[in-house]
Short mmCIF file of C-alpha atoms and ligand atoms in Angstrom, two decimals:
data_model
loop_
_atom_site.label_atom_id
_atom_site.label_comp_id
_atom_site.label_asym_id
_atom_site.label_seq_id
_atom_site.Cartn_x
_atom_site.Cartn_y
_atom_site.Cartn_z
CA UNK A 1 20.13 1.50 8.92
CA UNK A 2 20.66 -1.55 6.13
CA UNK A 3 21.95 -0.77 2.99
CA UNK A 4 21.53 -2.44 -0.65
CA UNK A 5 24.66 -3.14 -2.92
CA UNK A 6 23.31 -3.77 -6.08
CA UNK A 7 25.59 -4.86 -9.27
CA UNK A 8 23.91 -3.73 -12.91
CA UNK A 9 23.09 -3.93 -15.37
CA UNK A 10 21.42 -7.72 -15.12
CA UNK A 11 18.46 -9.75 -17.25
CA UNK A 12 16.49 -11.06 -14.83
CA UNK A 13 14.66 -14.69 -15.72
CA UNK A 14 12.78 -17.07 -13.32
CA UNK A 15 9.89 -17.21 -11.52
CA UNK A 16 8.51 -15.26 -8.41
CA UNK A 17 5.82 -16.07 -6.13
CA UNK A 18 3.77 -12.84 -4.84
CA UNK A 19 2.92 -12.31 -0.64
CA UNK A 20 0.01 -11.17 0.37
CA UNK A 21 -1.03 -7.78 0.27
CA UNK A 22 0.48 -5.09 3.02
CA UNK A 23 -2.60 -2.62 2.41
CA UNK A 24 -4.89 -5.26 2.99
CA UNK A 25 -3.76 -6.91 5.54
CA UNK A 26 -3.63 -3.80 7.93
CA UNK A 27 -7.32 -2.96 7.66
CA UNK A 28 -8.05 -6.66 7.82
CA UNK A 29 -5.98 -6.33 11.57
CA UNK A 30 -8.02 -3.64 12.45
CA UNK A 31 -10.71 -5.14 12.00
CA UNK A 32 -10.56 -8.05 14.03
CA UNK A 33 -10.90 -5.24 17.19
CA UNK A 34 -14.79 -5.27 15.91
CA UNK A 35 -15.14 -8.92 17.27
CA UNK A 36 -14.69 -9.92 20.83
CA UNK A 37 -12.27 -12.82 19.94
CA UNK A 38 -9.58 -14.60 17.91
CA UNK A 39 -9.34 -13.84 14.43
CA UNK A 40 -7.51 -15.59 11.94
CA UNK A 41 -5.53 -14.11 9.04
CA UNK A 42 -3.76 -16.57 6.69
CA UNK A 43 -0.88 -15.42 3.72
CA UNK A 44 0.16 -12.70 5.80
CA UNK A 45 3.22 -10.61 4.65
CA UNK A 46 5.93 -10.42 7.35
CA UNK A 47 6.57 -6.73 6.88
CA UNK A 48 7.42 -3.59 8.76
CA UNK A 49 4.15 -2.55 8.59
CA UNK A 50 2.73 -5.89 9.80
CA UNK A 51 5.51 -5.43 12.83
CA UNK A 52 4.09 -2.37 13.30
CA UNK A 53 0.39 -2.78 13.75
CA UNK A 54 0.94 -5.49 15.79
CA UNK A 55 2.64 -3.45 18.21
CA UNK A 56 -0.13 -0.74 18.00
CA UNK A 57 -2.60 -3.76 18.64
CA UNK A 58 -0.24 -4.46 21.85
CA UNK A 59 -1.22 -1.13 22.89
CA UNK A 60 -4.67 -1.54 22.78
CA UNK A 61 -4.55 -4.99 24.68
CA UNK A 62 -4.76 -7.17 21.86
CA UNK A 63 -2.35 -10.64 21.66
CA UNK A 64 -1.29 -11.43 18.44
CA UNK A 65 1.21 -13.96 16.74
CA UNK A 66 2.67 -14.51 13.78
CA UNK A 67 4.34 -17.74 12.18
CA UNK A 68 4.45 -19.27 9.14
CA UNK A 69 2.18 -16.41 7.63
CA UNK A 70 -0.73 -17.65 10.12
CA UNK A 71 -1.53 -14.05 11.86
CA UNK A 72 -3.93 -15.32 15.05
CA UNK A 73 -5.50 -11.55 17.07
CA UNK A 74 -7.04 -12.16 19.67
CA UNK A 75 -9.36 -8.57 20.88
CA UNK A 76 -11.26 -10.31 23.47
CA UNK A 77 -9.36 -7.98 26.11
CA UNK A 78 -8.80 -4.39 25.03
CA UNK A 79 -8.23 -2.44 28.24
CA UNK A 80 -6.52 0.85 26.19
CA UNK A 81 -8.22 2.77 23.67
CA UNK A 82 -5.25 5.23 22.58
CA UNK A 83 -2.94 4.92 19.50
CA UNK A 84 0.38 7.04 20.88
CA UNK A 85 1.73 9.37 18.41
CA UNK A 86 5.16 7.46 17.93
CA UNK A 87 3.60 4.67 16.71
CA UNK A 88 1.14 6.65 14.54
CA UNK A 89 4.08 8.97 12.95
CA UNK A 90 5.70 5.28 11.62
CA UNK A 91 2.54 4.15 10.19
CA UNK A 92 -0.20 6.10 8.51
CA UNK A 93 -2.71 2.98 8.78
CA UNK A 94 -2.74 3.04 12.41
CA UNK A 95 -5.73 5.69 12.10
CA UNK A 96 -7.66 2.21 11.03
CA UNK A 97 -7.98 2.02 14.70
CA UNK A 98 -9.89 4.55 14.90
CA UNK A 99 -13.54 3.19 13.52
CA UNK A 100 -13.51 -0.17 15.35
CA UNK A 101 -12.45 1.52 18.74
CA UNK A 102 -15.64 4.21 18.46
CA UNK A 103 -17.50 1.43 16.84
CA UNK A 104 -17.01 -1.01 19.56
CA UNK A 105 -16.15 1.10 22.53
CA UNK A 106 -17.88 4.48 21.78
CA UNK A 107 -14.04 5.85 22.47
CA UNK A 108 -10.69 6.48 21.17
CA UNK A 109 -8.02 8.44 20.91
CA UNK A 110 -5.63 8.32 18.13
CA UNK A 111 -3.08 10.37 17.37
CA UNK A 112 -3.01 12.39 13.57
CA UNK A 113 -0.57 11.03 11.55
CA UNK A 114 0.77 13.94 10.21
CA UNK A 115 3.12 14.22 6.98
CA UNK A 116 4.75 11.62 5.24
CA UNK A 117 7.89 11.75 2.81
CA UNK A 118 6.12 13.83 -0.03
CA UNK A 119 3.82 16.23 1.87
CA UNK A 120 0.72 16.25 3.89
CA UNK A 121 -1.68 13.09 4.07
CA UNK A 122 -4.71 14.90 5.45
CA UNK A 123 -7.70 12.22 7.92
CA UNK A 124 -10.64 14.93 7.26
CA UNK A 125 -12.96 12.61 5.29
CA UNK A 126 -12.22 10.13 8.11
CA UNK A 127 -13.30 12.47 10.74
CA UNK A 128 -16.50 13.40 8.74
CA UNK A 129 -17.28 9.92 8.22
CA UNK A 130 -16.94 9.05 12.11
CA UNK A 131 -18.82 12.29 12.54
CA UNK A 132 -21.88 11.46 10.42
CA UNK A 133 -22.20 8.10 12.13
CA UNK A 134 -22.40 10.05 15.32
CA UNK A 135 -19.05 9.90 17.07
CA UNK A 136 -18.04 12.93 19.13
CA UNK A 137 -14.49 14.46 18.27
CA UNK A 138 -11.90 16.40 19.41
CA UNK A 139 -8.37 17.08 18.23
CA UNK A 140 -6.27 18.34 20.97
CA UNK A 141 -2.57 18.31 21.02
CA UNK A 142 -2.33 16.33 17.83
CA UNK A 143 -4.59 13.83 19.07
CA UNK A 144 -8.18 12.75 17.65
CA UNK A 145 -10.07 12.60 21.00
CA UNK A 146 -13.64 10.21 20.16
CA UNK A 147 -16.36 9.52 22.22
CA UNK A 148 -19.45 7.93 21.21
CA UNK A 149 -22.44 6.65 22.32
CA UNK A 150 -24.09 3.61 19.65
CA UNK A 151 -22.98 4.94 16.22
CA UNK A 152 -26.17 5.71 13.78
CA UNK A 153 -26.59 4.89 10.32
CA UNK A 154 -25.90 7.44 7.85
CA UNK A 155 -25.55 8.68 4.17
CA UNK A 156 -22.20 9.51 3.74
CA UNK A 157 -20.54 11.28 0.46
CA UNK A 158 -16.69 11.03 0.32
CA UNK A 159 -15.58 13.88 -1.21
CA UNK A 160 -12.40 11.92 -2.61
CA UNK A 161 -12.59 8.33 -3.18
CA UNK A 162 -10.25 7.30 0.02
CA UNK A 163 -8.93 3.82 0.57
CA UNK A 164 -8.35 4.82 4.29
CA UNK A 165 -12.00 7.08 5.16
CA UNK A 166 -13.37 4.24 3.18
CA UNK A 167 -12.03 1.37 5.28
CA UNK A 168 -13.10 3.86 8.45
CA UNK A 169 -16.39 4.26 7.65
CA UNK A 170 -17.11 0.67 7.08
CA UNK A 171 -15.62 -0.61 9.94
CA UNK A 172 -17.96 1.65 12.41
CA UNK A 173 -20.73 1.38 10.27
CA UNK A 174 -20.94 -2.48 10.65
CA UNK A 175 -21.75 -2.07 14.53
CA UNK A 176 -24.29 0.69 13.65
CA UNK A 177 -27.94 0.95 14.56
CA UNK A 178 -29.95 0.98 11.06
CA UNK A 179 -28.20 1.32 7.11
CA UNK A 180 -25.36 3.27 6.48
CA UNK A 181 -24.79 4.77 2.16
CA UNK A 182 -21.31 5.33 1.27
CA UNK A 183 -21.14 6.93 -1.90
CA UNK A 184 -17.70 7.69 -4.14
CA UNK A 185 -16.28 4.82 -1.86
CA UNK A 186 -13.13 3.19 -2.52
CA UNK A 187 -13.00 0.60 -5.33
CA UNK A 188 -9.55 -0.61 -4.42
CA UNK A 189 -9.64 -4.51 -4.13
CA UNK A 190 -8.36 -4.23 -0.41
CA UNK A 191 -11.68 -2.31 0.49
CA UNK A 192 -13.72 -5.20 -0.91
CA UNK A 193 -11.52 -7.71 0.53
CA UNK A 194 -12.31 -5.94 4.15
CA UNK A 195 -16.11 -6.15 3.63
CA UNK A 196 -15.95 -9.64 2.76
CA UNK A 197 -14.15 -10.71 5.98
CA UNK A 198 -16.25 -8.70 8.12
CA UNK A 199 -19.13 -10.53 6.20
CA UNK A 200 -17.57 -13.79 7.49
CA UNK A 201 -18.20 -12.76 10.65
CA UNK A 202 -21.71 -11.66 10.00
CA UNK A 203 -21.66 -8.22 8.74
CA UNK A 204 -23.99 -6.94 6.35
CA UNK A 205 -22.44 -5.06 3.75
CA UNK A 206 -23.50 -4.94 -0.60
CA UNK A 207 -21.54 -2.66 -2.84
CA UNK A 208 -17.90 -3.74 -1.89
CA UNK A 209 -15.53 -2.71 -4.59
CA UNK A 210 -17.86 -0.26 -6.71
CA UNK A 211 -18.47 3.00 -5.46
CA UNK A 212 -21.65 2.77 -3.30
CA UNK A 213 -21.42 0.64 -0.67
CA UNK A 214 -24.40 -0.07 1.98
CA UNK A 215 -23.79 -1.56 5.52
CA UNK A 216 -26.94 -2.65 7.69
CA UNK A 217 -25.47 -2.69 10.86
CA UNK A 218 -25.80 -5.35 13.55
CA UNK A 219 -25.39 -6.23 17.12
CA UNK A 220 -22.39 -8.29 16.74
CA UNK A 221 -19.06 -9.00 14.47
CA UNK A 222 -18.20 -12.80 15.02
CA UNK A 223 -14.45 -13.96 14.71
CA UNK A 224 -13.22 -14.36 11.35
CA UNK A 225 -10.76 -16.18 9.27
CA UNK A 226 -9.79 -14.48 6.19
CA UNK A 227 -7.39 -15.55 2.97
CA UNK A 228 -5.21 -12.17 2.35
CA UNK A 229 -5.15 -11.36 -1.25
CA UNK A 230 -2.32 -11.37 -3.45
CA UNK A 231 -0.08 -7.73 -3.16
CA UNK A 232 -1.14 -6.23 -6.40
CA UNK A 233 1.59 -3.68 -6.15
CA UNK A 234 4.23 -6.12 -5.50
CA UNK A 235 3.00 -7.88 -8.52
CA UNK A 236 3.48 -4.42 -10.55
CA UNK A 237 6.89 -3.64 -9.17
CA UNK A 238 8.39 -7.47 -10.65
CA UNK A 239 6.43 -6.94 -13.99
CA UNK A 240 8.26 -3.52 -13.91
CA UNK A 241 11.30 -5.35 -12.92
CA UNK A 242 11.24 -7.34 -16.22
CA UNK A 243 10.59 -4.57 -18.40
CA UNK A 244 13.59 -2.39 -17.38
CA UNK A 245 16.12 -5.35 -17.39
CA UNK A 246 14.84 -6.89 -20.94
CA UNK A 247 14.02 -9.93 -18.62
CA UNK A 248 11.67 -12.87 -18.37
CA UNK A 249 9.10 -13.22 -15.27
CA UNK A 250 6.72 -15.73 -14.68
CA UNK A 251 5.30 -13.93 -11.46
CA UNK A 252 2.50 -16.74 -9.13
CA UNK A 253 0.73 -16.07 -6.49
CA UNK A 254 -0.73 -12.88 -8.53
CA UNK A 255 -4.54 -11.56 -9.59
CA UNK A 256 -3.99 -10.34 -12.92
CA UNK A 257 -8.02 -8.99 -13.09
CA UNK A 258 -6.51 -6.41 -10.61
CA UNK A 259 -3.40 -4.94 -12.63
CA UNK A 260 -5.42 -4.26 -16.02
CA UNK A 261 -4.23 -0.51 -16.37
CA UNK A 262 -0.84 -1.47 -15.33
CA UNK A 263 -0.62 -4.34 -17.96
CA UNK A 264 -1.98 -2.61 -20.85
CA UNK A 265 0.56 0.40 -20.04
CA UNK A 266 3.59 -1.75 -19.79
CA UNK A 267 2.16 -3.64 -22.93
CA UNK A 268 2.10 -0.15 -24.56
CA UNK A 269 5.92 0.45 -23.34
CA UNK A 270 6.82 -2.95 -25.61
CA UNK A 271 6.56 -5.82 -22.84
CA UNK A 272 4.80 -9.20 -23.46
CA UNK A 273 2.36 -10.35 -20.64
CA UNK A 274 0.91 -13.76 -21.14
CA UNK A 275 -1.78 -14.02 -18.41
CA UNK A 276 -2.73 -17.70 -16.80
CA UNK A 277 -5.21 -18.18 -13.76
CA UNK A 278 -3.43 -16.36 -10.42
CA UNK A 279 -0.11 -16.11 -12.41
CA UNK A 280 1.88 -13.81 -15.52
CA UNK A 281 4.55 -13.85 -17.56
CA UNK A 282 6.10 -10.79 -18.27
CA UNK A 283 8.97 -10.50 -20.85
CA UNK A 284 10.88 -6.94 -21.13
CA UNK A 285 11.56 -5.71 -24.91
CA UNK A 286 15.11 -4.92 -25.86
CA UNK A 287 14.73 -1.17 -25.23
CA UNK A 288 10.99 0.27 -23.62
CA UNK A 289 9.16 2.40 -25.69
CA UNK A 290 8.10 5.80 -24.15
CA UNK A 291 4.28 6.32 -22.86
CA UNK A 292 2.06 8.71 -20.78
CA UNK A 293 1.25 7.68 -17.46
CA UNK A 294 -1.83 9.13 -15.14
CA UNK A 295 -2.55 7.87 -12.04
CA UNK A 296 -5.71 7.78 -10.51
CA UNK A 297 -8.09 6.05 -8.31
CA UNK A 298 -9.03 1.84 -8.89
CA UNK A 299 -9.46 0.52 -11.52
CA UNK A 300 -7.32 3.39 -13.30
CA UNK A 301 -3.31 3.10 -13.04
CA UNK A 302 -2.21 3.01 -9.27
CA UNK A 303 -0.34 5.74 -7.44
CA UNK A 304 1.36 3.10 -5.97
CA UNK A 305 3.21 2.35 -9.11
CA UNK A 306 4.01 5.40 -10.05
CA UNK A 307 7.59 5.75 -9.34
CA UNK A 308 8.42 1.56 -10.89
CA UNK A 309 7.13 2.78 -13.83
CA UNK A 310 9.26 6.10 -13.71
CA UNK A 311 12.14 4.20 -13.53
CA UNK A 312 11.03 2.24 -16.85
CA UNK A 313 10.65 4.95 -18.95
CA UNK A 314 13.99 6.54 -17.75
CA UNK A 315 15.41 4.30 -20.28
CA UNK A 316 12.88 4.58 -22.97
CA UNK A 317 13.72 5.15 -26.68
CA UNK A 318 11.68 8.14 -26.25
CA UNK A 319 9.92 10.98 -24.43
CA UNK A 320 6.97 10.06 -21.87
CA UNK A 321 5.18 11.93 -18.79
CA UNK A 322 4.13 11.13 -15.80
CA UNK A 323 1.11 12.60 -13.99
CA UNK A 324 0.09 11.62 -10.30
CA UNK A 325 -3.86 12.66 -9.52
CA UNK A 326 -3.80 11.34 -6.28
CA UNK A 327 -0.80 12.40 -4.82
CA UNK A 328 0.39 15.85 -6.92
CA UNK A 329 3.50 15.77 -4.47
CA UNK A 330 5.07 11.90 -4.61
CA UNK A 331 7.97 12.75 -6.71
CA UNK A 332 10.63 12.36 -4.37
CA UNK A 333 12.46 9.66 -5.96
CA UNK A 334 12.91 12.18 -9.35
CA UNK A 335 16.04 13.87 -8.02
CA UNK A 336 17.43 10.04 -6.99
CA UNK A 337 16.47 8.94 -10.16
CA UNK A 338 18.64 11.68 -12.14
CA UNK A 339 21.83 10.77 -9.51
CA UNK A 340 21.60 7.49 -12.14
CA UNK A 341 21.59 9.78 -15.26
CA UNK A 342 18.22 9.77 -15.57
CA UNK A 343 16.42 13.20 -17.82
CA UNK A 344 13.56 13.64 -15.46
CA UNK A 345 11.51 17.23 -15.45
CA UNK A 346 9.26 17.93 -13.31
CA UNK A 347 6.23 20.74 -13.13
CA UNK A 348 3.87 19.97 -10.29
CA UNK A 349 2.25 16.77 -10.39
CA UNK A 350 3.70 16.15 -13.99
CA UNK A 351 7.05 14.52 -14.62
CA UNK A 352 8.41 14.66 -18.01
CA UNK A 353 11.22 11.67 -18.76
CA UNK A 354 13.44 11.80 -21.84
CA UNK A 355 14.39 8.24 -21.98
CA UNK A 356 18.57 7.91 -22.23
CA UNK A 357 20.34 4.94 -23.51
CA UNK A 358 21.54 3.70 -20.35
CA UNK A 359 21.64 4.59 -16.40
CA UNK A 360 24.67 4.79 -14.09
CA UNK A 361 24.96 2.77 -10.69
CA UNK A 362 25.23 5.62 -7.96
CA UNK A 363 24.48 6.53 -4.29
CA UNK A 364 20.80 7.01 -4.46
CA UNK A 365 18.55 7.60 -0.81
CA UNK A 366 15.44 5.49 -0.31
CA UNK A 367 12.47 7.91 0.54
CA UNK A 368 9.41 5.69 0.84
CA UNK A 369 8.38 2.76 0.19
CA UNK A 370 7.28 2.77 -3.68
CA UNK A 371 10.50 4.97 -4.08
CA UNK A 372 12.27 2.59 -2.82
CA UNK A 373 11.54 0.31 -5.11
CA UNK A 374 11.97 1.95 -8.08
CA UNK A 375 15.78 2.65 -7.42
CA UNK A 376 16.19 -0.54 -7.11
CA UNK A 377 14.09 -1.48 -10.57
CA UNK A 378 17.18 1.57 -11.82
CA UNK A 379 20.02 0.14 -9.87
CA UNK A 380 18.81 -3.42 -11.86
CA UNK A 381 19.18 -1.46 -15.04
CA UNK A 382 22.11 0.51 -14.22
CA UNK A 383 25.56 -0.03 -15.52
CA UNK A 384 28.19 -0.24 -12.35
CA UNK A 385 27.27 -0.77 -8.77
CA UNK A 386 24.50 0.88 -6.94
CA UNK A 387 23.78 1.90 -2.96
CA UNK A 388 20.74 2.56 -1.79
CA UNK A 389 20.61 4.04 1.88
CA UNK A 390 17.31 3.58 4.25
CA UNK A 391 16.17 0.70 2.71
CA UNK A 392 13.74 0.05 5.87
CA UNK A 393 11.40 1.94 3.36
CA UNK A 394 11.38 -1.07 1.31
CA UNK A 395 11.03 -3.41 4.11
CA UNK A 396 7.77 -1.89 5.49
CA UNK A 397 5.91 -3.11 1.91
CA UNK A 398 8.11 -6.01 0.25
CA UNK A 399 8.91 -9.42 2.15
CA UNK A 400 12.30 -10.41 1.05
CA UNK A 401 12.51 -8.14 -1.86
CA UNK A 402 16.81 -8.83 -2.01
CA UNK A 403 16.05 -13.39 -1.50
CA UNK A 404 13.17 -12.50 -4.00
CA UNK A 405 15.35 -10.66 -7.06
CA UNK A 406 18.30 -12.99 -5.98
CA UNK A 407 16.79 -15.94 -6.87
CA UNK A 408 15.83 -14.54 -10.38
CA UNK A 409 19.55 -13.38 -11.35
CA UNK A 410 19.78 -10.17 -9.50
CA UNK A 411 23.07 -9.47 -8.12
CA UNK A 412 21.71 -7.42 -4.81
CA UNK A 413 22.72 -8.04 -1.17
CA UNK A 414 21.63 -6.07 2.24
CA UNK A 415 24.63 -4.43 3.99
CA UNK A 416 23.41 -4.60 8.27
CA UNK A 417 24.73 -1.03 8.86
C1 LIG B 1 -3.92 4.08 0.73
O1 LIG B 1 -3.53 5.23 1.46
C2 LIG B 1 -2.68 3.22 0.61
N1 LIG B 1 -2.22 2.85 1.94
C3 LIG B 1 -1.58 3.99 -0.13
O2 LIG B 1 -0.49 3.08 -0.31
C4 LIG B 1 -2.11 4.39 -1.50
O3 LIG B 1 -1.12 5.19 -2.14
C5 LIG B 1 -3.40 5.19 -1.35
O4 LIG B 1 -4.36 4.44 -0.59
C6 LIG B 1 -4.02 5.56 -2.68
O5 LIG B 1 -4.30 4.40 -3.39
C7 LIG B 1 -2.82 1.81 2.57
O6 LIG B 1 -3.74 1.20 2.06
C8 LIG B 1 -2.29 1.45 3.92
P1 LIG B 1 -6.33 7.77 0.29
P2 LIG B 1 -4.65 6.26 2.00
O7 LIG B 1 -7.06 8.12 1.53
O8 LIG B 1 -5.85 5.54 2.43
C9 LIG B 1 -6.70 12.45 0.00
C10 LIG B 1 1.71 2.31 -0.10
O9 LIG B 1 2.76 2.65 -0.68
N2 LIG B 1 -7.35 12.37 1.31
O10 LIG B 1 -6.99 6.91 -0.73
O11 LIG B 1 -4.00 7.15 2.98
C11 LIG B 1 -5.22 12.10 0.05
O12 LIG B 1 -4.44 13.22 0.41
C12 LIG B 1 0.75 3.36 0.39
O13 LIG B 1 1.36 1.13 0.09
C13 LIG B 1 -7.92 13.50 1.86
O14 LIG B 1 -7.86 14.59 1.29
O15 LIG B 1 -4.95 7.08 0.67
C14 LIG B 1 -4.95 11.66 -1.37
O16 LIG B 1 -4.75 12.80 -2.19
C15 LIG B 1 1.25 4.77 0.11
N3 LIG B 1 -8.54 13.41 3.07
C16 LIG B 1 -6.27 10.98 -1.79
O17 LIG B 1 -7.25 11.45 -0.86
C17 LIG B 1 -8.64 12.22 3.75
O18 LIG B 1 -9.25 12.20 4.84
C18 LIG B 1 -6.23 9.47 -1.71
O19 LIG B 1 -5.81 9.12 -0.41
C19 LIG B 1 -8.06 11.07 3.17
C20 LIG B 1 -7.44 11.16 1.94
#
């Protein structure tokens, strides 16, 4: 398992250009199993989680190929309709197999995807959603078994605003007979960057991005080609990057419009953000001033940065809480954040940081992937020389991270273990 070395504390200044986005890329892979050909995804991320689904793909019978960021998927022979559990346990997204398989095939079966690093990541309002549309199911020896003869239209209520039942739903609704409602869908920009690729290949679907979303289905999903969309969270974790080390960012390749609540909250912690067309500048104050963070679902601040901005405020000139809505449990990078002499409290789903004057390079475990990144945002800051252990966390959601910070006046480097 690689290492990172990482030498603090450092100012970082230059300019970063953002890849495309891991969480909507996957669904966008999944989707091209709804068309009987090759589709075409261009600024693709070469990540773990890219790796990954393209080996679940495999599985299924699909040929895919990567170069150059060009992802080419061709689902014009599936012969296999099951996602195996050790695939499934790596990757939460594979379950976006799931609605294109019963859409297309009437049949799947998937395995559940269990835990992940900070507790349970429940698939119920995915199963419902398959369910309303008509699809048979089973779960037998950890496995989702699906069978389906031609899904039906259907008004659907999420209980929770999921990114992943969301994405589900959509994908077997476009192959449908008759109109499908989603209501309290997802309003994350990957969901609406899914619907409008699927529309490029003929699907017809109003609503993307707010929280009702309609879906007339039709016979057919044609091959499409599709433009991934910048990695808002990657964007977050460099404009975190620049607050914590006092730095100066210009970050391209970026969507500003979709990193309002994390903006105005690092704006409130002291940094500058000058915003330009798919680019910012973020410059990092001499010290961070403290602020209360609550997560929640799109538009409002995103789970996803949770722990970057953590690591911010462990360094405030102040005290500031944390509070995750979405996932009560994703603290796990608290107790690696105190190995760097961080003050961090927590009570449930609230964190409270009392900002210290400066952090200590340590040892520190990589737990997930946003975890990940946020001891490295600390081991930036810290004084003295940081390790950070697992860091194949980090590569399932950042290309590069180590060239990327490098370049900028990082001192990090990967040790091959
Ligand atoms: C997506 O996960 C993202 N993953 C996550 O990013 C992100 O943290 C999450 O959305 C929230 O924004 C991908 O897009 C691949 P949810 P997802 O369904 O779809 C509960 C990263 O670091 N829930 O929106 O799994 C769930 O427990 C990853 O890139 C149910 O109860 O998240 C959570 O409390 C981590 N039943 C809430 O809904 C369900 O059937 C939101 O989860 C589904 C979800």
């Amino acid at each position: 398992m690689d290492r990172f070395v990482i030498k603090g504390p450092c100012r970082l200044d230059g300019r970063v250009a953002v890849s495309g986005a891991k969480n909507a890329v996957l669904p966008l892979m999944a989707a091209s199993m709804l068309t009987g050909g090759t589709c075409t995804l261009e600024n693709v991320p070469d990540l773990k989680d890219t790796r990954t689904m393209m080996d679940l793909l495999a599985g299924f019978g699909v040929v895919s190929s990567l170069s150059r960021g060009v992802l080419t998927i061709d689902a014009s022979r599936i012969s296999s309709f099951e996602a195996p559990y050790d695939l499934v346990r790596t990757m939460r997204a594979s379950i976006y197999a799931f609605g294109p398989l019963v859409a297309r095939f009437g049949k799947a079966r998937v395995s559940m995807p269990g835990g992940c690093a900070w507790g349970p990541r429940p698939v119920d309002l995915h199963l419902k959603g398959l369910a309303a549309l008509g699809a048979k199911l089973k779960i037998e020896h950890g496995y989702i078994n699906a069978s389906a003869g031609k899904l039906r239209g259907a008004e659907i209520t999420l209980g929770i605003a999921s990114v992943g039942a969301t994405v589900n739903v959509i994908m077997a609704a476009v192959l449908a007979e008759g109109r499908t409602v989603i209501e309290n869908a997802a309003r994350e920009p990957e969901v609406a960057e899914l619907a409008r690729a699927l529309k490029g290949g003929g699907a017809k679907i109003e609503g993307e991005g707010t929280s009702r979303v309609t879906i007339d289905g039709v016979a057919a999903i044609a091959p499409f080609a599709h433009r991934v969309i910048p990695d808002r969270i990657e964007a977050g974790t460099f404009a975190a990057a620049a607050a914590i080390t006092g730095g100066r960012i210009e970050i391209t390749n970026c969507d500003p419009s979709q990193l309002g609540a994390v903006i105005g909250k690092l704006e409130e912690c002291g940094a500058r953000i000058e915003i330009a067309e798919s680019a910012m500048t973020v410059t990092g104050p001499e010290r961070l001033s403290p602020a209360n963070v609550e997560t929640g679902f799109y538009p409002s601040f995103p789970t996803d940065m949770q722990a970057q901005i953590m690591a911010a405020l462990s360094i405030a000139r102040g005290t500031s809480t944390v509070v995750d809505r979405v996932y009560p449990d994703r603290f796990t990078h608290v107790p690696e954040l105190c190995r760097f002499g961080a003050k961090i409290a927590r009570d449930g789903n609230v964190a409270v940081i009392t900002g210290v004057e400066k952090l200590e390079g340590a040892p520190v475990m990589a737990t997930d992937i946003r975890a990940s990144s946020a001891l490295i945002l600390a081991g930036l800051a810290a004084e003295g020389e940081t390790t950070i252990l697992r860091v194949y966390h980090i590569d399932r959601g950042y290309e590069r991270i180590e060239e990327k910070l490098g370049a900028i006046g990082a001192s990090i480097r990967r040790v091959k273990e």
